[in-house]
């Protein structure tokens, strides 16, 4: 596929229903009212030269290149800022316009480096395209006077360079940062000739408020802002459209290549999840794919105390299979299992669960959704009938009220956050329920109407008290409830929430949130128009995570905020394919499509297709596998693309479980923390090296396309297939599309999905079947999937995790923008320049009481363990609450977290851990021992010299 | 074999799978006990255990029941475990379905 260049229509599309017909040169064109003349021309195939206009942003009218002549109107208006009118006659090319445009370009070029003007390598920028279009051949102005040609470059950002000598001050970058990203880090300083683009207070990009999303680079028409990779490698020559492998937004990118070398990732405008935008991770942080620490050869060892030995694929596969067979023979069928990856493709996770169920003969398969959004699956399935969010991302454009609970999209789902912020700047109201003052609570341009800083562990209390207000103040949408919900359960729920003990006043003792704020927020949610709830792991990772999800569903149903754009219940799934991993049957109790393994009809369909008898009993969750391992019953595990030692709670227990096993197989890109306990390492492939699909938080199935051959030799699905064949359960897929065909054959919500459809449509949101041939953007439009919506009583039951004299503070956890999950990918990119280790946020009062200053090393201790990390003193957390992330194995934050978990799904209670913080001189002895052990474990035996 | 369980001087929580199962059963029972129809709480608890616990886990809680009378199990959880143990396959779920109670195995709602 040659280099893809999407059409730039110059200005955004109009949503008007009324249509206008006009003539542009020789073309008659009909467009929605409000469309700019520039866009109308482009839609008719007439390209008007432009520099400051681009269809990702509103018109600006500064460059004076896009001028046109309009019959009956004086002068030469800018086509970008002129709306169409009925019967208008526009001329885009006249001698007068040609002279004006050439004159304008001549002025721009007079203050432009001469060698650039002569260098054809810059010919791909819009600036040079326009120079060609206007026929500029000479610059009559001398260069003896003042110019900007001596200004220094800003190379502080690790990914892009700003060269002010080639900047024409068109303001596209400033507007991109404003309108597209919403960070508003850039500005134009000075006036007239002194006008210059500046980051923050004229600071280098790296120290400014810039979040390195790349929107300014993408918008720049002159390459004054340019990717360093393009400068170093050269201009790409072909593109492949693929899907980002970082977060659950699932941005579409053009991977721009020179041969098999990736030059840059550019957001794809037609990507329906991201609409042409990106964040620092997907846009720039792909260097891990070729990092020197990447393991490319299979390795085995008989003991985790020995160094690794590189072997052939055949030996590694045969050794693995031999061990699993031996172990099952000795310890029983249920002594082995697998963990699917939430970063690998749907096809790959499908094969892992198939290998476990059909090859190992049990249902001991689980996925990392266990520790993040498993309560979403249970909670929404119970209330609505579907284990997933109800909307698409576009839905936020129609919101009047946004409620964010336990989520920080600015850091964890930045591209979606940008879209949300745009809507908020347009006037939508905002409620934030979070113990921490997240970025969205207050920025220069957005302020939450209500911030409810509920104490960690009290989500159900505050959600139930919100419901109390809705019911007792008569704010229920009774018509919706009568038509769409089960009325007996609704009445039970009303009776429950109306009780005085569920009032905001009574619950304030638990939540710490003033009752008046809760009442105000409830009234706003119920009566403010289209109201949507977006939530994250701050809801699910609790002992009442599932209950909280159901409480959210109750609120949405009670207020009629379901079934149309602008409303809904939106779980912000963290990883690129955690939704897909769940959809593909990675849970131990469910086949693909969320159907219980005990369902005879469903199981029979898989048995017929796979040709084996399948276990009708639920298998072990990850936590159960580790418990059984410590108990001596579970002895082998196949882990694809997960690092449970770093990501799962109670590190000591995870380590104990892994250490007790006899064959731990890790299939990954790097020797991660779990690999310290592995006996077999199978090198995996990155998203750049495989074909397949990811499913994002919108249920959107998108293609992942291979842009380079796998450096390790195989795509991940091929490795699983090799294992399965060696085990004696044949798999003979030639391409992932065949795996998707099988998924579609066996899974009713996917029955209409095929690669052919995905190639044609770009993406589809499941359910995609005969009832919804092109997929389902908004769920439950005419009825809930389960029939009638089910209200569930959500009694607040405080967590068992309590503070006390020994552990008086509560730890909660989250993410930062520049790092992702366990950091295996992002720590191996230049993203470390922003923050290279986890920090402990602590309130100034708590810090002062302990003699802790900003930047000091502190010991963080719970009843599960202790670690040390630097402190960051901030009032973003409330007194009594501390906060950190888990991106770095040096800090091993999960040594602190406990085994408390959600009642329904065992999702760990990461968000509530009783801790103490004290000054420290250095790492704990455990940290030092662990690092020494990890270094020892990563040794790879050298081949003896000939 | 090197292990990193509870290094010297580091606090840790002793491993006890049965304790975890008791705690889990109590949590499940607390939820179903909070629902409006107490008469089904034990059955719903039993159904949840059947849906999500492996046979080995169920056997372990039965063994705990036999050895200690169900020490630590709250009343609804205890009743649920006993119900699960003696019920014929499928009967709990059938009764709950007829009563319109939540079940961990609601039929194929995502089946489209």
XYZ file of C-alpha atoms in Angstrom, chain A residues 131 142 165 173 191 202 216 343 455 536 688 797 877:
13
model
C 4.817 26.870 -3.382
C 16.634 40.451 0.009
C 13.430 29.119 11.205
C 0.011 23.846 16.185
C 2.926 40.834 17.740
C 8.383 30.291 26.256
C 1.082 19.878 16.653
C -2.305 -7.282 24.669
C -12.798 7.905 50.676
C -12.540 2.865 35.527
C 3.820 -4.563 14.368
C -20.548 -3.292 53.102
C -4.658 13.507 47.462
